[in-house]
Short mmCIF file of C-alpha atoms in Angstrom, two decimals:
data_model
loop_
_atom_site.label_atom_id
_atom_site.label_comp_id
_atom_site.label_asym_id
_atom_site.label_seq_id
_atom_site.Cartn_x
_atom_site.Cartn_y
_atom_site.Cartn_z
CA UNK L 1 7.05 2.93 -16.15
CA UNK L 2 6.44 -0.68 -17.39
CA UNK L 3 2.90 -1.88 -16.83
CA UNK L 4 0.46 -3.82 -18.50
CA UNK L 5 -2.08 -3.20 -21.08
CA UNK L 6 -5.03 -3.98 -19.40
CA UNK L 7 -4.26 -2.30 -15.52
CA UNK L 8 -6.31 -5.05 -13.91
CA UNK L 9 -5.53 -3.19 -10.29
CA UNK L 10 -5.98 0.48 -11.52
CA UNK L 11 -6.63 2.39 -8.61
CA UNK L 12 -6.61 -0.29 -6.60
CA UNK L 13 -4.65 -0.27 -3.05
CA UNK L 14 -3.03 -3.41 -1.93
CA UNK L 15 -0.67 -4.23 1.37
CA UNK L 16 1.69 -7.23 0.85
CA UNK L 17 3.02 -9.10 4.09
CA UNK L 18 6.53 -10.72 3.48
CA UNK L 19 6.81 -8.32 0.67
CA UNK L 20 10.54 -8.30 0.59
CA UNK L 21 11.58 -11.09 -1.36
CA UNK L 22 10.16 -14.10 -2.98
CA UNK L 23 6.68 -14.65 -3.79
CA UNK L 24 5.49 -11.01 -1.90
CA UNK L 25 8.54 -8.87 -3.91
CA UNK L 26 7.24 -10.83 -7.25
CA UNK L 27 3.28 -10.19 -6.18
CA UNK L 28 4.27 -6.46 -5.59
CA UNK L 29 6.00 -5.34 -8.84
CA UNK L 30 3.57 -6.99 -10.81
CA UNK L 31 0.55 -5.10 -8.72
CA UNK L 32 2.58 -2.01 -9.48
CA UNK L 33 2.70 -3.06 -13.15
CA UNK L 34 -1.20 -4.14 -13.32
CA UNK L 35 -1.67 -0.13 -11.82
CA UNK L 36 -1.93 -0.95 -7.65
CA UNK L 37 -0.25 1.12 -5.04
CA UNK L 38 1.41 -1.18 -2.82
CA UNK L 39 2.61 -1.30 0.81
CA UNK L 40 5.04 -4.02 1.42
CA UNK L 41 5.57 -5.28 4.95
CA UNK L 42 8.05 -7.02 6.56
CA UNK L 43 11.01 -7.73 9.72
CA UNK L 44 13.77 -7.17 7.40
CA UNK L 45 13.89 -3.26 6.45
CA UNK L 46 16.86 -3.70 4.43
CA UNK L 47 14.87 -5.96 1.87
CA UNK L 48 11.88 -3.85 2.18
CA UNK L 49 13.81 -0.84 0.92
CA UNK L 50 15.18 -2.73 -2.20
CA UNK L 51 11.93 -3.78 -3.50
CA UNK L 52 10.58 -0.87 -2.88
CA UNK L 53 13.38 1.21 -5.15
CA UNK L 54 12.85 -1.56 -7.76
CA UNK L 55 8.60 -0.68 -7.66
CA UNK L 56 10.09 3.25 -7.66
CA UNK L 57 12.25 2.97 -10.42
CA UNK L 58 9.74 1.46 -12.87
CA UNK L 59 7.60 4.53 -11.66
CA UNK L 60 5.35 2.64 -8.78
CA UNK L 61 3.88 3.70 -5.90
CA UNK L 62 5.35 1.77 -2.83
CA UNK L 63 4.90 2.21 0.97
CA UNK L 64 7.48 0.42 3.57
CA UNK L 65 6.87 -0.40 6.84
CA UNK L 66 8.91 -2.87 9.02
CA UNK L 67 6.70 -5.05 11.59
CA UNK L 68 5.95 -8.73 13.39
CA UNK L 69 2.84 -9.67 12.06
CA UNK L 70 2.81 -12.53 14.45
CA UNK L 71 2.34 -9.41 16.96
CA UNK L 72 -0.94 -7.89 17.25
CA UNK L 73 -0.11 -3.94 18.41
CA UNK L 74 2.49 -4.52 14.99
CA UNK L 75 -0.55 -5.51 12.71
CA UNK L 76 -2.57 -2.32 14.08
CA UNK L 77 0.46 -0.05 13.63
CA UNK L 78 0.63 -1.53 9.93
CA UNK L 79 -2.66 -1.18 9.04
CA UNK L 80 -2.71 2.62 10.59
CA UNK L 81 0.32 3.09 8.17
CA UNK L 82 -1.38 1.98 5.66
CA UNK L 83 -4.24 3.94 5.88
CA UNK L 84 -2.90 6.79 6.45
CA UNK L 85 -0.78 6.94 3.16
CA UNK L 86 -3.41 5.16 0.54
CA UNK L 87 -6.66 5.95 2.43
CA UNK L 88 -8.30 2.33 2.60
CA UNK L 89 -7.13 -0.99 1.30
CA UNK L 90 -8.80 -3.14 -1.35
CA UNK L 91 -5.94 -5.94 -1.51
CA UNK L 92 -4.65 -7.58 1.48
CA UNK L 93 -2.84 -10.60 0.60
CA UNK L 94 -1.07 -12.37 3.84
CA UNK L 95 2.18 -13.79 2.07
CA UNK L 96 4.48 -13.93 5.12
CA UNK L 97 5.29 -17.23 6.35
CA UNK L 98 8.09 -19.55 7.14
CA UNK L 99 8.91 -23.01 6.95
CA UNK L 100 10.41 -25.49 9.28
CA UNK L 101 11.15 -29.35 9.26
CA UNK L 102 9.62 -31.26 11.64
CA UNK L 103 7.64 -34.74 12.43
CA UNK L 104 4.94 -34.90 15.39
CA UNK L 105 6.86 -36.64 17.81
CA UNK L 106 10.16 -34.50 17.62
CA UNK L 107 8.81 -31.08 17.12
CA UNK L 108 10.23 -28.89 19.94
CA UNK L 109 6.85 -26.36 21.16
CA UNK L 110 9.64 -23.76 20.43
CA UNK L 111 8.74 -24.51 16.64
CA UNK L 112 5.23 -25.27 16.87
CA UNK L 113 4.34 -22.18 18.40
CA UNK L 114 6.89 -20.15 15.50
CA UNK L 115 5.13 -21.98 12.89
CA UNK L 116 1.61 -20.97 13.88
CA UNK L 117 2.28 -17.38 15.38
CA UNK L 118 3.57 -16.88 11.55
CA UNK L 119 1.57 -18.69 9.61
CA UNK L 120 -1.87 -18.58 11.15
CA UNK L 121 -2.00 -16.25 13.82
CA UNK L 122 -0.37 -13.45 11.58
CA UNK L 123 -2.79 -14.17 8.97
CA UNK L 124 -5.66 -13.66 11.34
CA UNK L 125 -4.08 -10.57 13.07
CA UNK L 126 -3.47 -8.55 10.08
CA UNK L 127 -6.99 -9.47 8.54
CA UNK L 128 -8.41 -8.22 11.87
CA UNK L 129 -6.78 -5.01 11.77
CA UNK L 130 -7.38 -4.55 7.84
CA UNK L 131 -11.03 -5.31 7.64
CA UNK L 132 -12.47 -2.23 9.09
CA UNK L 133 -10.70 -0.64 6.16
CA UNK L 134 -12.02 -2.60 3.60
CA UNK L 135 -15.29 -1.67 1.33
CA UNK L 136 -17.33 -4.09 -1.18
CA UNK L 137 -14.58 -5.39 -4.05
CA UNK L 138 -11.97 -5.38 -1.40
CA UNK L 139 -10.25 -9.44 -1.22
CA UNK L 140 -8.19 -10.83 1.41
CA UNK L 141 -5.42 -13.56 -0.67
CA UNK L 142 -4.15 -15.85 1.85
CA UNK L 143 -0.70 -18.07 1.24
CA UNK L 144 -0.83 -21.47 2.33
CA UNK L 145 0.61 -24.60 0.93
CA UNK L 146 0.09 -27.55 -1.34
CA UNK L 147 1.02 -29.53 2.08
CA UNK L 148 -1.87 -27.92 3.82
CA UNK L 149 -4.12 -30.02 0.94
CA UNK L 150 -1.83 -33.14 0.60
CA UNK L 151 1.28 -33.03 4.46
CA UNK L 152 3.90 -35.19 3.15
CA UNK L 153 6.59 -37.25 6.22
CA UNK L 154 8.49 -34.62 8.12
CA UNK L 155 6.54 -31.35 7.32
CA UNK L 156 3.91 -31.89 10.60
CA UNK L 157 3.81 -28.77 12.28
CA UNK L 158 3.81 -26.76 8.60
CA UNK L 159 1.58 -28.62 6.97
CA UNK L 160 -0.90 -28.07 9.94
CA UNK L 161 -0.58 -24.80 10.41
CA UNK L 162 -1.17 -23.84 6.63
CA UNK L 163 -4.67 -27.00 6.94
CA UNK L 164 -5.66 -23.89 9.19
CA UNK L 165 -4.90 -20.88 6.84
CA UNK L 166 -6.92 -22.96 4.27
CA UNK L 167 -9.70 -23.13 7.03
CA UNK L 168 -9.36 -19.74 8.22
CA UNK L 169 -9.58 -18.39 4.32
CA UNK L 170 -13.12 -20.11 3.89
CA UNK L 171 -14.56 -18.94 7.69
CA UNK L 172 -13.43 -15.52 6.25
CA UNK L 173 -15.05 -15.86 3.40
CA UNK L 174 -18.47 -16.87 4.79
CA UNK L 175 -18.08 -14.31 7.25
CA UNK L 176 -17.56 -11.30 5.09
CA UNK L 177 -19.38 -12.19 1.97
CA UNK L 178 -22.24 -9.93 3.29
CA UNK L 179 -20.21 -7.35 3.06
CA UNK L 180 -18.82 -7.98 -0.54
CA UNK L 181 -15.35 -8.64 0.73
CA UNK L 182 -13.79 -11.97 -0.93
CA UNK L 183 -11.41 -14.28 0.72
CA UNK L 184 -9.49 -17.08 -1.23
CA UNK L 185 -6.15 -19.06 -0.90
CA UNK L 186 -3.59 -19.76 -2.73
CA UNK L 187 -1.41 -23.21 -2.37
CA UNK L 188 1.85 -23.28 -3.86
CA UNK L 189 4.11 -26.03 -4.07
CA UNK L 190 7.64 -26.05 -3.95
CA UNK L 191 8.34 -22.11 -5.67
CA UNK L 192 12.18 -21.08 -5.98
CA UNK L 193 12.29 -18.65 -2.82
CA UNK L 194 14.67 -17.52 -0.30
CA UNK L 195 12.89 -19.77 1.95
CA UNK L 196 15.22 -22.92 0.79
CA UNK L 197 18.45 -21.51 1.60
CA UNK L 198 21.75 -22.01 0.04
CA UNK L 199 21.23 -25.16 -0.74
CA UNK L 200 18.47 -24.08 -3.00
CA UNK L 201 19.93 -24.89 -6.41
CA UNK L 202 20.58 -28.74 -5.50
CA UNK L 203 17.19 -28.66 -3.73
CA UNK L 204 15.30 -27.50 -6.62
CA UNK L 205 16.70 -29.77 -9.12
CA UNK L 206 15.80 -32.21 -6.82
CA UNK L 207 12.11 -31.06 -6.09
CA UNK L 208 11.38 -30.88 -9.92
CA UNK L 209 11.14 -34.63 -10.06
CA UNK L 210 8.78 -34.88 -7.11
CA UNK L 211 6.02 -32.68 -9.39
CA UNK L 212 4.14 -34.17 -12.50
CA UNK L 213 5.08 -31.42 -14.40
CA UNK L 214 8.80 -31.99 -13.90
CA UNK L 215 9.78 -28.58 -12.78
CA UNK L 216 9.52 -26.20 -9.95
CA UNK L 217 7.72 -22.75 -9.40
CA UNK L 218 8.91 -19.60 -9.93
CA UNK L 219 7.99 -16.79 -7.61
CA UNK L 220 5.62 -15.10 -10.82
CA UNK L 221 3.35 -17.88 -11.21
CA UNK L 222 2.64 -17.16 -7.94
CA UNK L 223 1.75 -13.78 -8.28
CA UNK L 224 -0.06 -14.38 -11.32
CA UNK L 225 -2.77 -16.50 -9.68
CA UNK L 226 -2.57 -13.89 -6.88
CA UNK L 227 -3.49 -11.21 -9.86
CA UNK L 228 -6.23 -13.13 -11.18
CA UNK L 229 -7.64 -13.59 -7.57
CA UNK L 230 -7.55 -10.02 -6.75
CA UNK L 231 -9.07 -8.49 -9.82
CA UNK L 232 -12.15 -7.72 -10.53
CA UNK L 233 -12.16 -10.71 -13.00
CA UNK L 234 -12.46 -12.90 -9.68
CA UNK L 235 -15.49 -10.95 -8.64
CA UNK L 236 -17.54 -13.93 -8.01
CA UNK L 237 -15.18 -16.23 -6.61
CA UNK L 238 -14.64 -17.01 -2.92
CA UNK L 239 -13.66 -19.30 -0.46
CA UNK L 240 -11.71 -20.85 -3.22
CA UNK L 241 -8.41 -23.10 -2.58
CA UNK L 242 -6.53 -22.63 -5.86
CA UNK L 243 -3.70 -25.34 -5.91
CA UNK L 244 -0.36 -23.12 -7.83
CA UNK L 245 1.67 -26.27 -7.75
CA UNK L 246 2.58 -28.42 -10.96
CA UNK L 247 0.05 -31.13 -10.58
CA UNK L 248 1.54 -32.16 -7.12
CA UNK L 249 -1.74 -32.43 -5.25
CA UNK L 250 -3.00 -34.91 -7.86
CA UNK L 251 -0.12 -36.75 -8.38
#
């Protein structure tokens, strides 16, 4: 099994949304690595199943279970799954989301509503049906956006709906600091995902200029700030919003 020295997430139990590919299949093997048990959700089973043989094969632990977080009675069924199988969670981190172009005045409500049943609403939902589950030490890690700090023309609809995850991360993290649950968010900017279609080599080069340090992110620095966040090295940090995103916000 490859893993790390130091097993930051020994023993710990962690359920990825969007878990499949991208950022959430990066986040998961290297949970697996730092010693986590990991339950990857997502629509596409197919995907599911291949990052879950990669966890196996390097001697993981690795849960599947196929579901529409932008669905509440899906979120419940998850989070029974999950249960069920690890017995508690101490790592939620609400990776799913999806992007669309868009400005205000020709964004169809078709999107609108897409974008924030995703992107907010399934970060709420799954929260809600996790927290009962969660004991002091647990964190929720939530996945916004550099464009939920700093929208840019054409993004309007995104960029508000991940201003609200970034809002929703720090009323969760008032609201359950009493109970020694954390809640911080990460905001990446433009990472090499799926997400950018087959376009995505052209895109990329293109996107490196637009950041100060002249190149995009990978899916792993992603996951490593989601590490650091979820470890007990982050035990006194909350409510954070930890910009992952080559000195774009600044620039």
């Amino acid at each position: 099994m490859i893993v790390s020295d130091i097993m930051r997430l020994k023993g710990k139990k962690a359920i990825i949304s969007g878990g499949g590919s991208g950022i959430g299949k990066a986040t998961a093997l290297l949970f697996s690595r730092e010693g986590a048990t990991v339950c990857i959700t997502g629509r596409d089973e197919n995907k599911l199943a291949a990052t879950a043989k990669l966890l196996r094969d390097e001697g993981g632990i690795c849960h599947t279970v196929e579901g529409d977080i932008s669905i509440e009675a899906d979120c419940t069924r998850i989070a029974d799954f999950a249960n069920r199988l690890m017995g508690g969670i101490d790592i939620l981190f609400n990776n799913a989301g999806i992007y669309r172009f868009g400005n205000v005045s020709d964004t169809d409500e078709s999107t609108w509503d897409s974008l924030f049943d995703i992107n907010l609403k399934g970060c709420q939902l799954m929260s809600k049906a996790l927290i009962p589950s969660m004991e002091k030490g647990a964190v929720i890690l939530n996945n916004a956006s550099s464009l939920g700090i700093k929208p840019v023309p054409n993004t309007a609809a995104y960029s508000a709906s991940k201003a609200a995850m970034i809002s929703l991360t720090k009323s969760m993290a008032l609201e359950l600091a009493g109970k020694g649950i954390r809640a911080n968010c990460i905001c990446p900017a433009v990472v090499r995902t799926p997400i950018h279609g087959k376009n995505s080599d052209k895109l990329m080069e293109d996107m490196a200029k637009l950041h100060p340090l002249g190149v995009v992110g990978e899916p792993e620095d992603i996951a490593y700030a989601a590490l650091f966040l979820a470890s007990d090295e982050a035990r006194w940090i909350t409510g954070v919003v930890l910009p992952v995103d080559g000195g774009i916000s600044c620039a």
